[in-house]
PDB file of C-alpha atoms in Angstrom:
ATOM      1  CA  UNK A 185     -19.498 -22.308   5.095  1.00 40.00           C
ATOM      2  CA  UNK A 186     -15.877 -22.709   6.470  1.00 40.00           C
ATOM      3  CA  UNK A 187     -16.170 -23.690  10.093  1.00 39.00           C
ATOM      4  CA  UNK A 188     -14.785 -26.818  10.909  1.00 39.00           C
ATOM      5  CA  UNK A 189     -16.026 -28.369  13.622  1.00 39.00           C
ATOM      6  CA  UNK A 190     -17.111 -31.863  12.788  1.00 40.00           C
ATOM      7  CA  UNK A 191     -20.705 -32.326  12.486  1.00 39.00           C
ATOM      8  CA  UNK A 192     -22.162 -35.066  11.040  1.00 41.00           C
ATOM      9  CA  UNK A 193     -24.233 -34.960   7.860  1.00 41.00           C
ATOM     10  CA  UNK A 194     -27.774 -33.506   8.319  1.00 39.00           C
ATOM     11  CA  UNK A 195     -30.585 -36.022   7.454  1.00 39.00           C
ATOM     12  CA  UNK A 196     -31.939 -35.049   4.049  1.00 38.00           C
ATOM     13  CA  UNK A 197     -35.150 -33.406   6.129  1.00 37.00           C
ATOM     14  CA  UNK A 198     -33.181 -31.418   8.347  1.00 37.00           C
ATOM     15  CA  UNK A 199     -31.440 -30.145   5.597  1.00 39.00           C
ATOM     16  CA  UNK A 200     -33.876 -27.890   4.237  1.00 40.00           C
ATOM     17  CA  UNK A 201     -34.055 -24.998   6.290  1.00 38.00           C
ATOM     18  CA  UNK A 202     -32.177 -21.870   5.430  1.00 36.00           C
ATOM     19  CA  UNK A 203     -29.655 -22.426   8.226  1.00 39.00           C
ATOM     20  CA  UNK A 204     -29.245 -26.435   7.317  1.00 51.00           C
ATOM     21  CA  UNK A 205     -25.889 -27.363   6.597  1.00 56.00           C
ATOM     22  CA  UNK A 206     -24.930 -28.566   2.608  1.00 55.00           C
ATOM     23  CA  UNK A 207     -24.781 -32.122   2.415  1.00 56.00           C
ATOM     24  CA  UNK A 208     -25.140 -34.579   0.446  1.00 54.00           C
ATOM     25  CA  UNK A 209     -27.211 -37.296   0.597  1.00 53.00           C
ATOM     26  CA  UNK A 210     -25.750 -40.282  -1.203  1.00 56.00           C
ATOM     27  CA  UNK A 211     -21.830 -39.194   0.302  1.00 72.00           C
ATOM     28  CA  UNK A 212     -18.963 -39.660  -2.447  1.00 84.00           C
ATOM     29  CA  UNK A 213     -19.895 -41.075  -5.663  1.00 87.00           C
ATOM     30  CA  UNK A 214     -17.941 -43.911  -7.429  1.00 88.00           C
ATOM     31  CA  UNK A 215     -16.602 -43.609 -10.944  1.00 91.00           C
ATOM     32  CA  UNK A 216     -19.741 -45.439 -12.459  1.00 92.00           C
ATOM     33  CA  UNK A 217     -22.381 -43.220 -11.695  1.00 91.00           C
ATOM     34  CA  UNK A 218     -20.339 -40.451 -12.030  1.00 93.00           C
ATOM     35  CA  UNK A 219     -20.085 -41.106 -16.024  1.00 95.00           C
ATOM     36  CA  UNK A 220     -23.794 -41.998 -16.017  1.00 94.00           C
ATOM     37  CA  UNK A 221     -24.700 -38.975 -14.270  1.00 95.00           C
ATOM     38  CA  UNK A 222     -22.144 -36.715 -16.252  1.00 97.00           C
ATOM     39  CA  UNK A 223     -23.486 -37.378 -19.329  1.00 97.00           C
ATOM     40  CA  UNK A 224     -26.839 -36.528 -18.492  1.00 97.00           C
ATOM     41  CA  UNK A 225     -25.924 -33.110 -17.208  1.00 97.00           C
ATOM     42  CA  UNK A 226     -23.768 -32.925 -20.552  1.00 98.00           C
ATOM     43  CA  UNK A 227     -27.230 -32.660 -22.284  1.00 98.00           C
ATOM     44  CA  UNK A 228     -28.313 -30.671 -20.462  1.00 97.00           C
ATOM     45  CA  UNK A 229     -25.860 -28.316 -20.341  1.00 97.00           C
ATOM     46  CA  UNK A 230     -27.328 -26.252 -23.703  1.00 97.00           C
ATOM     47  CA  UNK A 231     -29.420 -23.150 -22.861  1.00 97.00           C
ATOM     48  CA  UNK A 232     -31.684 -24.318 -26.062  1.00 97.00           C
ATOM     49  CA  UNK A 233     -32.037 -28.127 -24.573  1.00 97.00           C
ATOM     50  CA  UNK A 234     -32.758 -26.401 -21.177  1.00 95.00           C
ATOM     51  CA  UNK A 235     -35.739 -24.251 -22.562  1.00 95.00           C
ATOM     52  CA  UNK A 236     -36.867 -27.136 -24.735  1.00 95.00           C
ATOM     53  CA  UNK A 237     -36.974 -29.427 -21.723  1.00 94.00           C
ATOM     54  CA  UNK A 238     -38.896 -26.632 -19.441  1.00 91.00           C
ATOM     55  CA  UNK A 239     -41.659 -26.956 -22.322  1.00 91.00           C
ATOM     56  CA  UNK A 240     -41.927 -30.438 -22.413  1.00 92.00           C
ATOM     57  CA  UNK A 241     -41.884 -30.491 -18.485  1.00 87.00           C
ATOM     58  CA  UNK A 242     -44.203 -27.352 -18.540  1.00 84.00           C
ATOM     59  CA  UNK A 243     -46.767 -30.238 -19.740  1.00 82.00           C
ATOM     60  CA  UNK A 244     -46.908 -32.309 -17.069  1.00 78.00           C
ATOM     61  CA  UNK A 245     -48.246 -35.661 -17.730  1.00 75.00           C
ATOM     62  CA  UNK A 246     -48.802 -34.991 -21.267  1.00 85.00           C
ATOM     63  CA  UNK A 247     -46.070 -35.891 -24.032  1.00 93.00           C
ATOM     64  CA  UNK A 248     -45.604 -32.405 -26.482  1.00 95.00           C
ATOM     65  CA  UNK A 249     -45.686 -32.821 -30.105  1.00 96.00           C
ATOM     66  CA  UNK A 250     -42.568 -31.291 -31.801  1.00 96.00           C
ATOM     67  CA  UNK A 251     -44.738 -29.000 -33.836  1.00 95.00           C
ATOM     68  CA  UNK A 252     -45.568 -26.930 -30.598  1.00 95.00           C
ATOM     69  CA  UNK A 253     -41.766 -26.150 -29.942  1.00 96.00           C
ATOM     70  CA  UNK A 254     -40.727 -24.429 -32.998  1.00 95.00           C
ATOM     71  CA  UNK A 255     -42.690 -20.954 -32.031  1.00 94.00           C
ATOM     72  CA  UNK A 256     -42.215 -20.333 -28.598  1.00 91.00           C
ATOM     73  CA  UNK A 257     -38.357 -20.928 -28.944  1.00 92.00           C
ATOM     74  CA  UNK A 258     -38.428 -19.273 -32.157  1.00 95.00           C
ATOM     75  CA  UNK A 259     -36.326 -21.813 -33.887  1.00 96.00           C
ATOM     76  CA  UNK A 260     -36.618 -24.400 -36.897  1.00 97.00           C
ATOM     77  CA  UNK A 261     -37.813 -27.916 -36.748  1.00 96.00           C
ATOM     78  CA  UNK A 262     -34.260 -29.458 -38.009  1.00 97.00           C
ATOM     79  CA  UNK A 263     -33.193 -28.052 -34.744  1.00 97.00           C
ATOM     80  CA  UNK A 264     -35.889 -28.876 -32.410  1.00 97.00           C
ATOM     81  CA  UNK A 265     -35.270 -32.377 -33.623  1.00 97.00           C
ATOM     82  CA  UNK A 266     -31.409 -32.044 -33.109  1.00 98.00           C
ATOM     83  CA  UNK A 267     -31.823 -31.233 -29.817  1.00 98.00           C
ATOM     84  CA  UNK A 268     -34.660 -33.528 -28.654  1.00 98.00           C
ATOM     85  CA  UNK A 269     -32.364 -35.684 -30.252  1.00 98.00           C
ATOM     86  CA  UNK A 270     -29.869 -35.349 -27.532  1.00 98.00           C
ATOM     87  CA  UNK A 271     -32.058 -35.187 -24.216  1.00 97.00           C
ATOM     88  CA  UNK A 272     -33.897 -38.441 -25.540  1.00 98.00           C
ATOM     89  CA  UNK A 273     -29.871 -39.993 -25.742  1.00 98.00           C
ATOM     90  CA  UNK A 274     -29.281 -39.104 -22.681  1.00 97.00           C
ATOM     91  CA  UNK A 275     -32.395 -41.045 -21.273  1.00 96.00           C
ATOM     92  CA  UNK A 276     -34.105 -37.764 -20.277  1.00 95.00           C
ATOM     93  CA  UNK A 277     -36.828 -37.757 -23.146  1.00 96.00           C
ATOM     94  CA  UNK A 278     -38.658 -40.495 -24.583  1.00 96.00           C
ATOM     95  CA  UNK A 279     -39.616 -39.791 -28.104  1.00 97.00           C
ATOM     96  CA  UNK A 280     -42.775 -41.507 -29.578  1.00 97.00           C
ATOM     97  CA  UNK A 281     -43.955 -41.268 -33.191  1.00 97.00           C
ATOM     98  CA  UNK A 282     -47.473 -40.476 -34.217  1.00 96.00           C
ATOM     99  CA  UNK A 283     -48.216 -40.130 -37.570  1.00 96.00           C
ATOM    100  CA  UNK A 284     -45.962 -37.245 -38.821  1.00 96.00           C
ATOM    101  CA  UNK A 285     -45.027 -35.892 -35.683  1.00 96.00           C
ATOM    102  CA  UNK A 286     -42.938 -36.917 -32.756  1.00 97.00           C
ATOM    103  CA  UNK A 287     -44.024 -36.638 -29.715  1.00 97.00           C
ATOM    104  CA  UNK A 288     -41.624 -36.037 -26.229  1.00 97.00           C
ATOM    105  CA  UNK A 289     -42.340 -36.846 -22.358  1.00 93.00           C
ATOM    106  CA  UNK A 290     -40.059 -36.475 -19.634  1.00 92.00           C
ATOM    107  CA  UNK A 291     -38.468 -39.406 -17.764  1.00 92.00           C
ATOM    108  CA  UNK A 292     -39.476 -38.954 -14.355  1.00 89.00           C
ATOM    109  CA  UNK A 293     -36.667 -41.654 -12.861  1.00 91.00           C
ATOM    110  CA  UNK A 294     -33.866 -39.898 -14.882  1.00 93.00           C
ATOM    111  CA  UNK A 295     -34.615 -36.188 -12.795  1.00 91.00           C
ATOM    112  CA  UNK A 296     -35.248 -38.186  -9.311  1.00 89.00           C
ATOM    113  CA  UNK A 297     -31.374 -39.245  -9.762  1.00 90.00           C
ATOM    114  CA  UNK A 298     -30.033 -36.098 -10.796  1.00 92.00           C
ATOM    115  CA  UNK A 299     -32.168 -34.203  -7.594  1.00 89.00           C
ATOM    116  CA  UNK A 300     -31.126 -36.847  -5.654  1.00 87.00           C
ATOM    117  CA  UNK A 301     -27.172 -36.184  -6.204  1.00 89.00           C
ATOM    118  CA  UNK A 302     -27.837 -32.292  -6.031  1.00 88.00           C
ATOM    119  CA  UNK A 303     -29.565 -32.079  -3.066  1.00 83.00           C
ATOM    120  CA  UNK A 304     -27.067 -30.491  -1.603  1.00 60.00           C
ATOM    121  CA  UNK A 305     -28.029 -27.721   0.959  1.00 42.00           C
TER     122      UNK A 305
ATOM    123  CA  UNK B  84     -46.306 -40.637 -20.178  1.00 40.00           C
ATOM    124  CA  UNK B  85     -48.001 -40.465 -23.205  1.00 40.00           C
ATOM    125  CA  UNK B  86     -51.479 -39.793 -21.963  1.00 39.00           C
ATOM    126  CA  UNK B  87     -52.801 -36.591 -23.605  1.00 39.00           C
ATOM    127  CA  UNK B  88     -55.739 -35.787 -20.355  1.00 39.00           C
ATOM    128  CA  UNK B  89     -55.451 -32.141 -20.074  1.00 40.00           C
ATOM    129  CA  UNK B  90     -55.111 -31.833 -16.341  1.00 39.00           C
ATOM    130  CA  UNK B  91     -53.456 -28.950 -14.364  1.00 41.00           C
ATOM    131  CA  UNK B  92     -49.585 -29.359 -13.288  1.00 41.00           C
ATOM    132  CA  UNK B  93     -49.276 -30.572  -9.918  1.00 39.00           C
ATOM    133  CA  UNK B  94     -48.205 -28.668  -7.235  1.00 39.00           C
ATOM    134  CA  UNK B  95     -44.570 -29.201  -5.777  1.00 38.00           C
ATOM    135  CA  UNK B  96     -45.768 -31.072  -3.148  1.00 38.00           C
ATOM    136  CA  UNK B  97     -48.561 -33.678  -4.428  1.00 37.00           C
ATOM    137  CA  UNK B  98     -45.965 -34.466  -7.027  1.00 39.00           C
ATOM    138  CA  UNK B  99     -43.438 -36.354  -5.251  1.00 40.00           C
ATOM    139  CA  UNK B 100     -45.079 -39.632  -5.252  1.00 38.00           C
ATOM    140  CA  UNK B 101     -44.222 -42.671  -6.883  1.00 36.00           C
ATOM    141  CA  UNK B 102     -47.950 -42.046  -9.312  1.00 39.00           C
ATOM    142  CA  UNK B 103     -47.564 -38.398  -9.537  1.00 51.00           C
ATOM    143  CA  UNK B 104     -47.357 -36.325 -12.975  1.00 56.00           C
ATOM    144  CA  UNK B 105     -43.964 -35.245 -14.353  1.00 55.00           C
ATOM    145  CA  UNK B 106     -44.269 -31.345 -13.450  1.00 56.00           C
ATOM    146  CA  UNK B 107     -41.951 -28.380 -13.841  1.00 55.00           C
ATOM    147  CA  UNK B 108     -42.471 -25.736 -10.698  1.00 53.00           C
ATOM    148  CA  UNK B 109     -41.375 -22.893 -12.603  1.00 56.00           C
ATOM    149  CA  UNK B 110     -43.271 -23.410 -15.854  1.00 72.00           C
ATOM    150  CA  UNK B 111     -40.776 -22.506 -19.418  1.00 84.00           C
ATOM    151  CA  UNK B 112     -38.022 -20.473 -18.745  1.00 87.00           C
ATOM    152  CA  UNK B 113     -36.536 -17.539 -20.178  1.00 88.00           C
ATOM    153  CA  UNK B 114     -33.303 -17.183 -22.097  1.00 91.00           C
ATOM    154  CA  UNK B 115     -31.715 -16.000 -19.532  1.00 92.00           C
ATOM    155  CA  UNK B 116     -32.170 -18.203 -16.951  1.00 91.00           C
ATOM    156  CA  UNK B 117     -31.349 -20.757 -19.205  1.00 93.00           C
ATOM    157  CA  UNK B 118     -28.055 -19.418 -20.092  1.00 95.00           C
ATOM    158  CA  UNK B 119     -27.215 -19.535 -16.479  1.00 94.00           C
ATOM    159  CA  UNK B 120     -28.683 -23.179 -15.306  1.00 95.00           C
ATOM    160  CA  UNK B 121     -26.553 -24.132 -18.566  1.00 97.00           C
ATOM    161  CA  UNK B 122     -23.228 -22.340 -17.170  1.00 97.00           C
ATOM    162  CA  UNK B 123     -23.506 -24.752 -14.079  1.00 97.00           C
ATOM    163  CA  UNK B 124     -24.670 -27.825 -15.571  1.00 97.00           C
ATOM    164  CA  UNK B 125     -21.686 -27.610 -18.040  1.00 98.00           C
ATOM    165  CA  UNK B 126     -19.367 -27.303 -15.183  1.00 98.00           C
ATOM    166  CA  UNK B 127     -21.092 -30.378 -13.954  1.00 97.00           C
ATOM    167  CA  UNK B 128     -21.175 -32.092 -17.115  1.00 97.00           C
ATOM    168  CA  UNK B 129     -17.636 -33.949 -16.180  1.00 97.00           C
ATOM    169  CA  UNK B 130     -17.543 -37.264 -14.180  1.00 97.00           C
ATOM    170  CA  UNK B 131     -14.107 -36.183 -12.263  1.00 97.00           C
ATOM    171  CA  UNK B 132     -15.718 -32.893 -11.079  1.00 97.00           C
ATOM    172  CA  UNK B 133     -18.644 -35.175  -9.730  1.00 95.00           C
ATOM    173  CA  UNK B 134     -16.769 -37.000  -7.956  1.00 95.00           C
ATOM    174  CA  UNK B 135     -14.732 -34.261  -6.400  1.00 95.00           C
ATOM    175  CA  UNK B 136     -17.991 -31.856  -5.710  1.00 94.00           C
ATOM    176  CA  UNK B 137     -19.425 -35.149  -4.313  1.00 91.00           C
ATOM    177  CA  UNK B 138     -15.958 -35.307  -1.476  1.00 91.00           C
ATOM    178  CA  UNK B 139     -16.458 -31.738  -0.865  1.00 92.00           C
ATOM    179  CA  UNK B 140     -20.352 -31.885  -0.256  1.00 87.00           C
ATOM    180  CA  UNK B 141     -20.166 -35.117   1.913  1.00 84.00           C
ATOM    181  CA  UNK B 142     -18.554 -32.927   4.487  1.00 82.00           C
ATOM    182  CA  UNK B 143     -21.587 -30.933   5.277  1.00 78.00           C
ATOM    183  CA  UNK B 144     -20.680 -27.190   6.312  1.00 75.00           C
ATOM    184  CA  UNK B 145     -17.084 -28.180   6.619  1.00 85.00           C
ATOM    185  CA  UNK B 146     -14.706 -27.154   4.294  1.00 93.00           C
ATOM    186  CA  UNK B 147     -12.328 -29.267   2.316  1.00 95.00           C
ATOM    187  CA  UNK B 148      -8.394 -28.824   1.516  1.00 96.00           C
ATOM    188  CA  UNK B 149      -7.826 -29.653  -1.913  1.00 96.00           C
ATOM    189  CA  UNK B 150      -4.308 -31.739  -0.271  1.00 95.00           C
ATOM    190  CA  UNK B 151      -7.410 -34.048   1.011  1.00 95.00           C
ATOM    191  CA  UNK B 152      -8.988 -34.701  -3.009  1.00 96.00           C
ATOM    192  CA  UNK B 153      -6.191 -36.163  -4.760  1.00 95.00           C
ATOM    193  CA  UNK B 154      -5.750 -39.544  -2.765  1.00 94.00           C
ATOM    194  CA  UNK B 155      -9.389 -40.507  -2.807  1.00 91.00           C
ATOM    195  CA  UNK B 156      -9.561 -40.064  -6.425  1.00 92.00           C
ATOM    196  CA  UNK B 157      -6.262 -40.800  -7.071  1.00 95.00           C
ATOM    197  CA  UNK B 158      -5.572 -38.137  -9.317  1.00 96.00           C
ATOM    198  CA  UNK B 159      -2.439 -35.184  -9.285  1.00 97.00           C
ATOM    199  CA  UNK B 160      -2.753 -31.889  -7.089  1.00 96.00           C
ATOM    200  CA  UNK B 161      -3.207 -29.977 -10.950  1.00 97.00           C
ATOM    201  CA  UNK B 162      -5.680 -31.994 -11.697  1.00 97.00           C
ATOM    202  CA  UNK B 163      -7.667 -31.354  -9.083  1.00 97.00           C
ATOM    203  CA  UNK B 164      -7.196 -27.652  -8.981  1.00 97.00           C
ATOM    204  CA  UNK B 165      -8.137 -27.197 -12.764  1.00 98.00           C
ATOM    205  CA  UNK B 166     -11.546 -29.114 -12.104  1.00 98.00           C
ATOM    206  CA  UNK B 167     -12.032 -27.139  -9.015  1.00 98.00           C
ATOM    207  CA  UNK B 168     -11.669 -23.981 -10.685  1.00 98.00           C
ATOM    208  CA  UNK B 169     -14.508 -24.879 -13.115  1.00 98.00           C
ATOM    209  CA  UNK B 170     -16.877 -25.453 -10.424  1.00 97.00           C
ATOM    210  CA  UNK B 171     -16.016 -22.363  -8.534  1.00 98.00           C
ATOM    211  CA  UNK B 172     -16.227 -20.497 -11.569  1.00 98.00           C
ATOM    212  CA  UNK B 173     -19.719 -21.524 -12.047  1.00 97.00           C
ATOM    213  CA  UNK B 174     -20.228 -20.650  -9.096  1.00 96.00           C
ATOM    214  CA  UNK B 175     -21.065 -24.457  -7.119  1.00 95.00           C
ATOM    215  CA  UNK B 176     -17.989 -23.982  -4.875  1.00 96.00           C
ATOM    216  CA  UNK B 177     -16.373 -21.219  -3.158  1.00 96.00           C
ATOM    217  CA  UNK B 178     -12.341 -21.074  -2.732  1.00 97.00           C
ATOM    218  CA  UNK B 179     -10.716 -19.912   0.949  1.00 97.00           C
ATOM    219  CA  UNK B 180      -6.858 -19.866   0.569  1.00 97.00           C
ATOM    220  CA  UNK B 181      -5.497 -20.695   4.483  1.00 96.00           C
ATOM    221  CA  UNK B 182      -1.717 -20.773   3.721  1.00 96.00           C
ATOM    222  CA  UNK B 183      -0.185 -23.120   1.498  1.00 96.00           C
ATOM    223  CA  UNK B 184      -3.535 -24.495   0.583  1.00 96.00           C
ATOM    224  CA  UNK B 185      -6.872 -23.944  -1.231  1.00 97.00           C
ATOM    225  CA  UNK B 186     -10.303 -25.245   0.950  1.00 97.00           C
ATOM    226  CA  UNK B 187     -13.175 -25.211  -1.205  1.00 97.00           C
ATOM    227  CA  UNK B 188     -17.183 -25.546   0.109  1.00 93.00           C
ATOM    228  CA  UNK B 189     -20.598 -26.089  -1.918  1.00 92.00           C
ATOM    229  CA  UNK B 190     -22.185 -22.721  -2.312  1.00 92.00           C
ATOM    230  CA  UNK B 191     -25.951 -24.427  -1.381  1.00 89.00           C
ATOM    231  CA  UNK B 192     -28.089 -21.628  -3.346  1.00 91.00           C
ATOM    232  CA  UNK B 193     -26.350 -22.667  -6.363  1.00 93.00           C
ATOM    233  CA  UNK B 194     -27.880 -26.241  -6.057  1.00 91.00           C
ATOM    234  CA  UNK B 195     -31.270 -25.289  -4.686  1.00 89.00           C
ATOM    235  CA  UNK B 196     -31.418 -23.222  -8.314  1.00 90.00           C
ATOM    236  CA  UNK B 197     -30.250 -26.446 -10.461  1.00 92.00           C
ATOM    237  CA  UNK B 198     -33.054 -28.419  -7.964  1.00 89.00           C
ATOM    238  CA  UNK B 199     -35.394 -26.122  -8.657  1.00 87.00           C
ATOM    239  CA  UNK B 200     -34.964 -26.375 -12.215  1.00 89.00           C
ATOM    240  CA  UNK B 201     -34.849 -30.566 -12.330  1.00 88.00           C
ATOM    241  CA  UNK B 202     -38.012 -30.630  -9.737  1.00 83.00           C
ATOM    242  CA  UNK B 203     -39.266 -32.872 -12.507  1.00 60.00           C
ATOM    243  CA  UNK B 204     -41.081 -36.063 -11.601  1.00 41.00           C
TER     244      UNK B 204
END
């Protein structure tokens, strides 16, 4: 972790293995995409958002209807819907209305770019 | 996104292609967990710490001396040790003091766990 001799940065394969050095694929990031990406990790950064998310994800390619997530989480509707609130904001959700309900599906894109800046190690 | 076909979740690796199902590997998580993935996000959750995680990571298993963050980002030798201590208080980075100065490394477990949570898409 603190050698310094002066390897070059694994290729993302290579860098896999228990014994692969931390690296990161995309090198320093510029001030753009470091906003863009901060505020996605901002909504995420909520322990309620995080479980919400892991049972809308749980789904795979279905959407979930906000009426499933008030039990298993054992909280109200108002806040389901202030938190989906948030993660659809952020570009992590999409949100579609049917009927009474809204329904939430991931945004695949949104979690490649996050992986792809914290595939470190 | 919206389709409502029940079909299973994906495994890890059938799911990285461009057509596959959003999937979460590790199914809903607990409270717990969540209170710790939302420890680190938060730390993340700040486009200057990005950016300096993102200088430290590009090295690979080298360290980096916090005298070498404050000219790329052009921001003051505080500055850079109050984000730093964030991130190794969340434990993303770990802190080696060599004389007059602090060299900091990604602690890569920390990210596999944050990966492992956003294996979404």
């Amino acid at each position: 972790m603190t050698t310094t001799i002066d390897t070059p940065a694994a290729p993302l394969e290579a860098a896999s293995g228990a014994e692969a050095c931390c690296t990161l694929s995309a090198g320093p990031i510029d001030s753009v995409d470091a906003e863009r990406l901060a505020s996605m990790l901002k909504a995420l950064s909520d322990p309620t958002r995080l479980r919400l998310l892991s049972h809308v994800a749980a789904q795979g390619c279905n959407s979930v209807c906000a009426c499933d997530l008030t039990e298993p989480l054992g909280i109200s509707q108002p806040t389901v819907s202030h938190h989906m609130k948030k993660l659809v904001e952020a570009g992590l959700l999409t949100r579609e209305q049917r009927g009474r309900w809204a329904h939430y599906s991931v945004v695949p894109a949104a979690f490649a770019e996050l992986r792809a800046f914290l595939d470190l190690a």
